[in-house]
Amino acid sequence: MTLAGARTWDALVIGAGPAGARAAQQLSAAGASTLLLEKQSLPRYKACGGGVPARTLLLLDDLDIAPVSEGHVDTIDVSRFGQPQFRKKSERPLAWMVMRDRFDQFLTDLAAESGASVRDATTVQSIVEEDAFYEVETSTGAVRARHVLAADGTTGLTARWLGIDSAPTRSAAYEVEIAAPRDALDHWHQAANVDVGYRPWGYGWVFPKEGKLSVGVVTAPKRGRTIRKQTDCYLSRLGLADADVLHVQGHPIRYRRSIREPVARGRALLLGDAAGLADEFTAEGIAYAVHSANLAADAVLDSNNPAAVYTESINQHIQPELNAARTISRLYYWCVTTWPWLALRTSKHINYLWRAFFRVMRGDSTYVDELARLPQSGLATAVLSGH
Ligand SMILES: Cc1cc2nc3c(=O)[nH]c(=O)nc-3n(C[C@H](O)[C@H](O)[C@H](O)COP(=O)(O)OP(=O)(O)OC[C@H]3O[C@@H](n4cnc5c(N)ncnc54)[C@H](O)[C@@H]3O)c2cc1C
């Protein structure tokens, strides 16, 4: 490395997804010199349903995402292996629909407007920790920074380079974007399909966008080899097998299950997917990515011991939600695969469960609070302890 006399950044952020872009914006807005590096050319495609839970906007200080929104969803349409079951409607939007290239570029532009330097097509290749800073080799030259915020996603290598064991892969997801016919777009207008019955757990989804649909399946990693076939079957059952495919991509998802899985060390912090901050009920991670970015920026700006402060914040504010989502996931997927008709009839008629889910999506409540309200039946206890 040739760093003699080189600038030392207050913070180097790796990865321009929602976690990295938001962290760079928060840090630079507070006056920290911040460099945001992204290995791909921006705007970049990201395999994702592009459903931004409404609560995410609260974490983004009520950001108006209208310039990049492709509509919203307020209705959940439940099916089992493509067979329609019932629909449930929320009185307010549950999620905003985005294409991730535009949404992530929007957040990255906000970071740049706040003063962050953004370099795309720049891959971080190695990191060495020195006493007071990190020396970082990239594909466009060496960089030095006091703090490293690794927001490099589920397949990022920063955690490994820094000796921070991050969460293991626990699900596979596969997404197809199709140019859908008019009648399908009308059918899914403001409605998301959730297709259940997948073993050992998982679901299929249809999310509506402008002129297209995002269709995909998320399931256990051991089903990863057949996930493409499952998605094709799902498309056939929806009558969409002949639609023009615009994009296809599979991607792993990791879930942090325990406070023993580290998220930081020294002045290096893992954010979003890099730390396994996605939930096991819906497999969504955008809200957690943004939330972790807020917490990471606070820890860097306010503390001499960012690793300890950040770890404590994650354990206090995010991990309980991930744990509660996992508990709900076990109960729900066990019921829906063991007694599908009973589970579907029950969930069709018990509106309380839907209202609870909608409150969580909108940010009016949390999984922790909703789980605490559920009656502790012997069945639930048996399922949760034995499954
Ligand atoms: C198929 C699928 C569907 C999903 N659908 C949804 C959904 O509808 N709603 C939802 O909330 N969540 C969804 N998720 C999860 C969501 O996509 C992630 O949780 C979210 O993208 C996490 O954001 P992030 O900023 O942590 O990481 P990412 O968005 O993955 O960004 C990481 C960035 O780091 C860059 N990078 C990696 N390595 C380097 C390097 N060495 N140097 C420089 N840059 C690097 C990458 O190019 C990338 O741009 C889905 C996931 C999958 C796989």
Short mmCIF file of C-alpha atoms and ligand atoms in Angstrom, two decimals:
data_model
loop_
_atom_site.label_atom_id
_atom_site.label_comp_id
_atom_site.label_asym_id
_atom_site.label_seq_id
_atom_site.Cartn_x
_atom_site.Cartn_y
_atom_site.Cartn_z
CA MET A 1 0.00 0.00 0.00
CA THR A 2 1.17 3.56 -0.68
CA LEU A 3 -0.54 5.65 1.95
CA ALA A 4 2.20 8.03 3.16
CA GLY A 5 0.58 11.43 3.58
CA ALA A 6 -2.78 10.07 2.44
CA ARG A 7 -6.04 11.43 3.82
CA THR A 8 -7.51 9.55 6.77
CA TRP A 9 -11.30 9.38 6.50
CA ASP A 10 -13.38 9.39 9.67
CA ALA A 11 -15.45 6.58 8.23
CA LEU A 12 -15.23 4.18 5.35
CA VAL A 13 -18.57 2.60 4.44
CA ILE A 14 -18.44 -0.53 2.27
CA GLY A 15 -21.50 -1.21 0.11
CA ALA A 16 -24.13 1.20 -1.25
CA GLY A 17 -27.26 -0.76 -0.31
CA PRO A 18 -29.80 0.71 2.13
CA ALA A 19 -27.52 0.07 5.12
CA GLY A 20 -24.40 1.64 3.65
CA ALA A 21 -26.12 4.57 1.95
CA ARG A 22 -28.08 5.47 5.07
CA ALA A 23 -25.03 5.19 7.34
CA ALA A 24 -22.98 7.38 4.98
CA GLN A 25 -25.74 9.98 4.94
CA GLN A 26 -26.05 10.07 8.74
CA LEU A 27 -22.29 10.27 9.29
CA SER A 28 -21.61 12.95 6.69
CA ALA A 29 -24.62 15.00 7.80
CA ALA A 30 -23.06 15.07 11.28
CA GLY A 31 -19.76 16.34 9.87
CA ALA A 32 -17.75 13.10 9.71
CA SER A 33 -15.60 12.78 6.59
CA THR A 34 -17.14 9.72 4.95
CA LEU A 35 -16.20 7.62 1.95
CA LEU A 36 -18.82 5.23 0.54
CA LEU A 37 -17.44 2.50 -1.73
CA GLU A 38 -19.55 0.25 -3.95
CA LYS A 39 -18.08 -2.54 -6.06
CA GLN A 40 -20.72 -2.37 -8.77
CA SER A 41 -21.45 0.52 -11.12
CA LEU A 42 -24.40 2.52 -9.80
CA PRO A 43 -27.30 2.21 -10.13
CA ARG A 44 -26.95 -1.53 -9.57
CA TYR A 45 -29.47 -4.38 -9.66
CA LYS A 46 -30.18 -6.24 -6.40
CA ALA A 47 -32.19 -9.46 -6.18
CA CYS A 48 -35.05 -8.34 -3.95
CA GLY A 49 -38.82 -8.27 -3.89
CA GLY A 50 -38.48 -4.52 -3.39
CA GLY A 51 -41.17 -4.41 -0.72
CA VAL A 52 -40.14 -1.63 1.68
CA PRO A 53 -42.16 -2.13 4.88
CA ALA A 54 -43.95 1.10 5.74
CA ARG A 55 -42.15 1.28 9.08
CA THR A 56 -38.87 1.80 7.19
CA LEU A 57 -39.88 5.36 6.37
CA LEU A 58 -40.12 6.15 10.08
CA LEU A 59 -36.51 4.99 10.41
CA LEU A 60 -35.65 7.26 7.47
CA ASP A 61 -37.10 10.32 9.28
CA ASP A 62 -40.34 10.20 7.22
CA LEU A 63 -38.41 10.39 3.97
CA ASP A 64 -40.63 11.01 0.93
CA ILE A 65 -39.74 8.17 -1.42
CA ALA A 66 -42.35 9.16 -4.02
CA PRO A 67 -39.65 9.86 -6.65
CA VAL A 68 -38.69 6.17 -6.65
CA SER A 69 -41.86 4.47 -5.43
CA GLU A 70 -43.71 2.21 -7.85
CA GLY A 71 -46.85 2.14 -5.75
CA HIS A 72 -47.83 0.53 -2.49
CA VAL A 73 -49.46 -2.61 -1.14
CA ASP A 74 -52.31 -2.53 1.36
CA THR A 75 -53.78 -5.98 0.67
CA ILE A 76 -52.40 -9.47 1.27
CA ASP A 77 -53.77 -12.13 -1.02
CA VAL A 78 -53.15 -15.58 0.47
CA SER A 79 -52.89 -18.68 -1.70
CA ARG A 80 -51.66 -22.24 -1.19
CA PHE A 81 -49.61 -23.63 -4.07
CA GLY A 82 -51.20 -21.01 -6.30
CA GLN A 83 -54.81 -21.81 -5.23
CA PRO A 84 -56.47 -18.57 -4.01
CA GLN A 85 -57.66 -18.68 -0.39
CA PHE A 86 -58.61 -15.22 0.88
CA ARG A 87 -57.59 -11.54 0.96
CA LYS A 88 -56.97 -9.23 3.92
CA LYS A 89 -56.79 -5.45 3.66
CA SER A 90 -55.04 -2.91 5.85
CA GLU A 91 -56.56 0.55 6.24
CA ARG A 92 -53.15 2.08 5.43
CA PRO A 93 -50.23 1.05 3.19
CA LEU A 94 -48.22 -1.90 4.48
CA ALA A 95 -45.24 -1.56 2.16
CA TRP A 96 -43.94 0.63 -0.63
CA MET A 97 -42.92 -1.03 -3.85
CA VAL A 98 -39.53 -0.09 -5.30
CA MET A 99 -36.98 -1.30 -7.79
CA ARG A 100 -33.84 -1.62 -5.78
CA ASP A 101 -31.53 -0.01 -8.33
CA ARG A 102 -33.54 3.23 -8.14
CA PHE A 103 -34.26 3.08 -4.41
CA ASP A 104 -30.65 2.43 -3.42
CA GLN A 105 -29.43 5.12 -5.84
CA PHE A 106 -31.91 7.54 -4.24
CA LEU A 107 -30.47 6.84 -0.78
CA THR A 108 -26.92 7.07 -2.13
CA ASP A 109 -27.68 10.46 -3.71
CA LEU A 110 -28.91 11.67 -0.31
CA ALA A 111 -25.60 10.55 1.20
CA ALA A 112 -23.68 12.46 -1.47
CA GLU A 113 -25.85 15.56 -0.91
CA SER A 114 -24.97 15.35 2.79
CA GLY A 115 -21.28 15.48 1.91
CA ALA A 116 -20.25 11.84 1.61
CA SER A 117 -17.80 10.97 -1.16
CA VAL A 118 -19.22 8.13 -3.24
CA ARG A 119 -17.06 5.88 -5.43
CA ASP A 120 -18.75 3.13 -7.38
CA ALA A 121 -17.06 0.41 -9.44
CA THR A 122 -14.60 0.16 -6.55
CA THR A 123 -14.17 -3.17 -4.81
CA VAL A 124 -12.69 -3.39 -1.34
CA GLN A 125 -10.13 -6.19 -1.53
CA SER A 126 -8.54 -6.40 1.91
CA ILE A 127 -8.41 -4.61 5.24
CA VAL A 128 -5.61 -4.40 7.79
CA GLU A 129 -6.23 -2.99 11.25
CA GLU A 130 -3.53 -0.64 12.57
CA ASP A 131 -3.53 1.07 15.97
CA ALA A 132 -5.60 4.13 15.12
CA PHE A 133 -6.99 3.34 11.69
CA TYR A 134 -7.69 0.71 9.04
CA GLU A 135 -5.67 0.41 5.87
CA VAL A 136 -7.89 -0.74 3.06
CA GLU A 137 -6.88 -2.02 -0.36
CA THR A 138 -9.40 -1.36 -3.11
CA SER A 139 -9.52 -1.95 -6.85
CA THR A 140 -8.94 1.78 -7.41
CA GLY A 141 -6.24 2.38 -4.79
CA ALA A 142 -5.53 2.27 -1.06
CA VAL A 143 -7.64 4.09 1.52
CA ARG A 144 -7.21 4.83 5.22
CA ALA A 145 -10.05 5.30 7.69
CA ARG A 146 -10.59 5.50 11.46
CA HIS A 147 -13.83 3.50 11.31
CA VAL A 148 -15.05 0.81 8.94
CA LEU A 149 -18.78 0.23 8.47
CA ALA A 150 -19.23 -3.00 6.55
CA ALA A 151 -22.57 -2.94 4.72
CA ASP A 152 -21.41 -5.38 2.05
CA GLY A 153 -24.40 -7.71 2.17
CA THR A 154 -24.81 -11.45 2.76
CA THR A 155 -21.85 -12.41 0.57
CA GLY A 156 -19.53 -9.63 1.73
CA LEU A 157 -16.08 -10.57 2.94
CA THR A 158 -15.31 -7.75 5.35
CA ALA A 159 -16.49 -9.66 8.40
CA ARG A 160 -14.11 -12.48 7.58
CA TRP A 161 -11.16 -10.12 6.98
CA LEU A 162 -11.78 -8.47 10.35
CA GLY A 163 -12.22 -11.73 12.22
CA ILE A 164 -15.87 -11.05 13.01
CA ASP A 165 -17.86 -14.27 12.59
CA SER A 166 -21.18 -13.21 11.17
CA ALA A 167 -24.48 -15.09 10.93
CA PRO A 168 -24.57 -18.23 8.76
CA THR A 169 -26.76 -18.68 5.69
CA ARG A 170 -30.19 -19.91 6.66
CA SER A 171 -32.34 -19.44 3.60
CA ALA A 172 -32.28 -19.31 -0.15
CA ALA A 173 -34.32 -16.81 -2.15
CA TYR A 174 -34.99 -16.64 -5.85
CA GLU A 175 -36.56 -13.74 -7.71
CA VAL A 176 -37.95 -13.31 -11.21
CA GLU A 177 -39.08 -9.99 -12.61
CA ILE A 178 -41.61 -10.28 -15.38
CA ALA A 179 -43.32 -7.91 -17.77
CA ALA A 180 -46.83 -8.93 -16.76
CA PRO A 181 -49.95 -8.76 -18.90
CA ARG A 182 -52.48 -6.01 -18.12
CA ASP A 183 -55.00 -8.31 -16.43
CA ALA A 184 -52.35 -9.63 -14.03
CA LEU A 185 -51.23 -6.09 -13.19
CA ASP A 186 -54.85 -5.13 -12.50
CA HIS A 187 -55.36 -8.26 -10.38
CA TRP A 188 -52.34 -7.45 -8.19
CA HIS A 189 -52.93 -3.69 -8.06
CA GLN A 190 -51.95 -2.67 -4.48
CA ALA A 191 -52.05 -6.35 -3.50
CA ALA A 192 -49.23 -8.76 -2.69
CA ASN A 193 -49.68 -12.49 -3.09
CA VAL A 194 -48.28 -14.72 -0.35
CA ASP A 195 -48.25 -18.38 -1.39
CA VAL A 196 -47.89 -20.88 1.47
CA GLY A 197 -47.28 -24.61 1.93
CA TYR A 198 -43.55 -24.79 1.11
CA ARG A 199 -41.55 -27.32 3.16
CA PRO A 200 -39.90 -27.17 5.59
CA TRP A 201 -40.86 -23.51 5.58
CA GLY A 202 -41.00 -20.52 3.27
CA TYR A 203 -43.38 -18.81 0.92
CA GLY A 204 -43.82 -17.49 -2.58
CA TRP A 205 -44.59 -13.86 -3.31
CA VAL A 206 -45.91 -11.57 -6.01
CA PHE A 207 -45.15 -7.87 -5.54
CA PRO A 208 -46.64 -5.38 -8.04
CA LYS A 209 -44.46 -2.73 -9.68
CA GLU A 210 -45.02 -0.32 -12.54
CA GLY A 211 -45.70 -2.53 -15.57
CA LYS A 212 -44.08 -5.56 -14.00
CA LEU A 213 -44.32 -8.08 -11.19
CA SER A 214 -41.65 -9.37 -8.86
CA VAL A 215 -42.28 -13.08 -8.27
CA GLY A 216 -40.14 -15.25 -6.02
CA VAL A 217 -39.74 -17.96 -3.45
CA VAL A 218 -37.83 -17.99 -0.16
CA THR A 219 -37.17 -21.29 1.59
CA ALA A 220 -34.61 -23.32 3.54
CA PRO A 221 -31.08 -23.44 2.04
CA LYS A 222 -31.29 -27.23 1.58
CA ARG A 223 -34.13 -26.56 -0.88
CA GLY A 224 -31.88 -24.13 -2.76
CA ARG A 225 -31.18 -26.63 -5.54
CA THR A 226 -34.88 -26.87 -6.42
CA ILE A 227 -35.82 -23.26 -5.78
CA ARG A 228 -35.74 -22.34 -9.45
CA LYS A 229 -38.10 -25.20 -10.25
CA GLN A 230 -40.39 -24.20 -7.39
CA THR A 231 -40.49 -20.64 -8.73
CA ASP A 232 -41.28 -21.89 -12.25
CA CYS A 233 -44.14 -24.03 -10.86
CA TYR A 234 -45.44 -21.04 -8.95
CA LEU A 235 -45.37 -18.89 -12.09
CA SER A 236 -47.27 -21.62 -13.97
CA ARG A 237 -49.94 -21.86 -11.29
CA LEU A 238 -50.35 -18.09 -11.48
CA GLY A 239 -50.81 -18.37 -15.24
CA LEU A 240 -47.66 -16.32 -15.82
CA ALA A 241 -45.35 -18.98 -17.26
CA ASP A 242 -45.26 -17.27 -20.66
CA ALA A 243 -44.62 -13.73 -19.42
CA ASP A 244 -41.43 -11.99 -20.59
CA VAL A 245 -38.69 -12.46 -18.00
CA LEU A 246 -36.78 -9.23 -17.37
CA HIS A 247 -34.44 -10.43 -14.64
CA VAL A 248 -33.72 -13.61 -12.69
CA GLN A 249 -31.44 -13.94 -9.68
CA GLY A 250 -30.99 -16.11 -6.62
CA HIS A 251 -29.37 -14.96 -3.41
CA PRO A 252 -28.81 -16.34 0.11
CA ILE A 253 -30.24 -14.67 3.21
CA ARG A 254 -28.57 -14.87 6.61
CA TYR A 255 -30.23 -14.48 9.97
CA ARG A 256 -28.56 -13.51 13.24
CA ARG A 257 -30.09 -15.73 15.90
CA SER A 258 -28.12 -14.92 19.02
CA ILE A 259 -26.37 -12.07 20.77
CA ARG A 260 -23.33 -14.38 20.73
CA GLU A 261 -22.97 -13.76 16.98
CA PRO A 262 -20.68 -10.68 16.89
CA VAL A 263 -21.58 -7.57 14.92
CA ALA A 264 -18.55 -5.41 15.70
CA ARG A 265 -14.96 -5.34 16.75
CA GLY A 266 -12.82 -2.32 17.62
CA ARG A 267 -13.88 0.46 15.28
CA ALA A 268 -15.38 -1.87 12.66
CA LEU A 269 -19.13 -2.52 12.57
CA LEU A 270 -21.27 -4.88 10.48
CA LEU A 271 -24.55 -3.45 9.19
CA GLY A 272 -27.69 -4.89 7.62
CA ASP A 273 -27.31 -8.19 5.77
CA ALA A 274 -23.58 -8.31 6.55
CA ALA A 275 -24.61 -8.84 10.17
CA GLY A 276 -27.50 -11.21 9.35
CA LEU A 277 -30.15 -8.64 10.24
CA ALA A 278 -33.13 -10.04 8.34
CA ASP A 279 -36.17 -11.63 9.93
CA GLU A 280 -37.16 -15.25 9.60
CA PHE A 281 -40.90 -14.72 9.33
CA THR A 282 -41.01 -12.50 6.23
CA ALA A 283 -37.32 -12.72 5.20
CA GLU A 284 -37.30 -8.94 4.84
CA GLY A 285 -34.21 -6.97 5.71
CA ILE A 286 -34.49 -3.40 4.36
CA ALA A 287 -35.96 -1.95 7.57
CA TYR A 288 -33.32 -3.70 9.70
CA ALA A 289 -30.57 -2.48 7.34
CA VAL A 290 -31.69 1.13 7.78
CA HIS A 291 -32.20 0.72 11.52
CA SER A 292 -28.70 -0.75 11.96
CA ALA A 293 -27.26 2.13 9.90
CA ASN A 294 -28.84 4.64 12.27
CA LEU A 295 -27.47 2.79 15.29
CA ALA A 296 -24.01 2.43 13.72
CA ALA A 297 -23.77 6.13 12.88
CA ASP A 298 -24.77 7.02 16.45
CA ALA A 299 -22.16 4.64 17.87
CA VAL A 300 -19.39 6.06 15.68
CA LEU A 301 -20.33 9.68 16.35
CA ASP A 302 -20.99 9.47 20.08
CA SER A 303 -18.61 6.93 21.53
CA ASN A 304 -14.96 6.08 22.06
CA ASN A 305 -15.95 2.43 22.09
CA PRO A 306 -18.22 2.06 19.05
CA ALA A 307 -18.09 -1.74 18.97
CA ALA A 308 -19.46 -2.08 22.48
CA VAL A 309 -22.07 0.65 22.04
CA TYR A 310 -23.21 -0.66 18.66
CA THR A 311 -23.39 -4.27 19.84
CA GLU A 312 -25.47 -3.21 22.81
CA SER A 313 -27.79 -1.17 20.56
CA ILE A 314 -28.31 -4.05 18.15
CA ASN A 315 -28.92 -6.47 20.99
CA GLN A 316 -31.40 -4.12 22.60
CA HIS A 317 -33.26 -2.66 19.61
CA ILE A 318 -33.07 -5.20 16.78
CA GLN A 319 -32.25 -8.67 18.09
CA PRO A 320 -35.44 -8.98 20.19
CA GLU A 321 -37.45 -8.33 17.00
CA LEU A 322 -35.47 -10.95 15.08
CA ASN A 323 -36.00 -13.44 17.91
CA ALA A 324 -39.73 -12.74 18.07
CA ALA A 325 -40.04 -13.00 14.26
CA ARG A 326 -38.26 -16.35 14.43
CA THR A 327 -40.65 -17.63 17.09
CA ILE A 328 -43.66 -16.52 15.02
CA SER A 329 -42.08 -18.07 11.94
CA ARG A 330 -41.66 -21.46 13.62
CA LEU A 331 -45.23 -21.49 14.89
CA TYR A 332 -46.74 -20.23 11.64
CA TYR A 333 -44.83 -22.45 9.20
CA TRP A 334 -45.26 -25.50 11.41
CA CYS A 335 -49.04 -24.98 11.49
CA VAL A 336 -49.35 -24.24 7.80
CA THR A 337 -47.37 -27.33 6.72
CA THR A 338 -48.77 -29.71 9.37
CA TRP A 339 -52.48 -28.76 9.28
CA PRO A 340 -52.75 -26.62 6.16
CA TRP A 341 -56.54 -26.46 5.90
CA LEU A 342 -57.04 -25.81 9.59
CA ALA A 343 -54.28 -23.21 9.59
CA LEU A 344 -55.72 -21.42 6.56
CA ARG A 345 -59.30 -21.49 7.89
CA THR A 346 -58.10 -20.19 11.22
CA SER A 347 -56.01 -17.42 9.75
CA LYS A 348 -58.85 -16.50 7.39
CA HIS A 349 -61.26 -15.98 10.28
CA ILE A 350 -59.03 -14.62 13.04
CA ASN A 351 -58.65 -11.02 11.99
CA TYR A 352 -56.73 -10.25 15.15
CA LEU A 353 -53.64 -11.98 13.73
CA TRP A 354 -53.79 -9.94 10.56
CA ARG A 355 -54.30 -6.69 12.42
CA ALA A 356 -51.25 -7.55 14.52
CA PHE A 357 -49.13 -8.26 11.43
CA PHE A 358 -50.31 -5.08 9.75
CA ARG A 359 -49.47 -3.02 12.85
CA VAL A 360 -45.91 -4.39 12.78
CA MET A 361 -45.47 -3.70 9.06
CA ARG A 362 -46.71 -0.12 9.46
CA GLY A 363 -44.54 0.53 12.51
CA ASP A 364 -47.49 0.92 14.90
CA SER A 365 -46.28 -2.08 16.92
CA THR A 366 -43.48 -4.65 17.11
CA TYR A 367 -43.26 -8.44 16.87
CA VAL A 368 -42.13 -8.44 20.50
CA ASP A 369 -45.26 -6.62 21.67
CA GLU A 370 -47.61 -8.65 19.50
CA LEU A 371 -46.06 -11.94 20.59
CA ALA A 372 -46.39 -10.93 24.23
CA ARG A 373 -50.13 -10.43 23.64
CA LEU A 374 -50.65 -13.96 22.26
CA PRO A 375 -52.18 -16.43 24.75
CA GLN A 376 -49.56 -18.91 25.94
CA SER A 377 -51.32 -22.09 24.88
CA GLY A 378 -49.81 -25.48 25.58
CA LEU A 379 -49.73 -26.10 21.83
CA ALA A 380 -47.72 -22.96 21.13
CA THR A 381 -45.26 -23.84 23.87
CA ALA A 382 -44.89 -27.40 22.56
CA VAL A 383 -44.33 -26.18 19.01
CA LEU A 384 -41.85 -23.52 19.99
CA SER A 385 -39.77 -25.79 22.19
CA GLY A 386 -39.90 -28.91 20.06
CA HIS A 387 -39.69 -27.68 16.47
C1 LIG B 1 -34.68 -12.59 -3.46
C2 LIG B 1 -34.74 -11.66 -2.29
C3 LIG B 1 -35.89 -10.90 -2.05
C4 LIG B 1 -35.93 -10.00 -0.98
N1 LIG B 1 -37.06 -9.22 -0.82
C5 LIG B 1 -37.10 -8.31 0.18
C6 LIG B 1 -38.21 -7.43 0.31
O1 LIG B 1 -39.15 -7.45 -0.49
N2 LIG B 1 -38.21 -6.55 1.34
C7 LIG B 1 -37.18 -6.47 2.23
O2 LIG B 1 -37.24 -5.65 3.16
N3 LIG B 1 -36.09 -7.27 2.11
C8 LIG B 1 -36.01 -8.16 1.10
N4 LIG B 1 -34.90 -8.94 0.94
C9 LIG B 1 -33.75 -8.69 1.81
C10 LIG B 1 -33.04 -7.39 1.38
O3 LIG B 1 -32.74 -7.46 0.00
C11 LIG B 1 -31.76 -7.17 2.18
O4 LIG B 1 -32.04 -7.38 3.54
C12 LIG B 1 -31.19 -5.78 1.97
O5 LIG B 1 -30.78 -5.60 0.64
C13 LIG B 1 -30.02 -5.53 2.92
O6 LIG B 1 -29.40 -4.31 2.58
P1 LIG B 1 -27.84 -4.11 2.83
O7 LIG B 1 -27.59 -2.66 2.58
O8 LIG B 1 -27.44 -4.68 4.13
O9 LIG B 1 -27.10 -5.02 1.73
P2 LIG B 1 -27.20 -5.00 0.14
O10 LIG B 1 -28.42 -4.32 -0.31
O11 LIG B 1 -26.96 -6.42 -0.29
O12 LIG B 1 -25.95 -4.13 -0.32
C14 LIG B 1 -24.64 -4.60 -0.17
C15 LIG B 1 -23.78 -3.85 -1.17
O13 LIG B 1 -22.39 -4.10 -0.89
C16 LIG B 1 -21.70 -4.19 -2.12
N5 LIG B 1 -20.44 -4.89 -1.88
C17 LIG B 1 -20.26 -6.19 -1.53
N6 LIG B 1 -18.95 -6.47 -1.38
C18 LIG B 1 -18.28 -5.31 -1.64
C19 LIG B 1 -16.91 -4.97 -1.66
N7 LIG B 1 -15.94 -5.87 -1.39
N8 LIG B 1 -16.55 -3.68 -1.97
C20 LIG B 1 -17.51 -2.76 -2.26
N9 LIG B 1 -18.83 -3.04 -2.25
C21 LIG B 1 -19.23 -4.29 -1.94
C22 LIG B 1 -22.67 -4.95 -3.01
O14 LIG B 1 -22.38 -4.79 -4.39
C23 LIG B 1 -23.99 -4.32 -2.62
O15 LIG B 1 -24.34 -3.22 -3.43
C24 LIG B 1 -34.83 -9.85 -0.10
C25 LIG B 1 -33.68 -10.64 -0.32
C26 LIG B 1 -33.63 -11.51 -1.40
C27 LIG B 1 -32.37 -12.31 -1.62
#
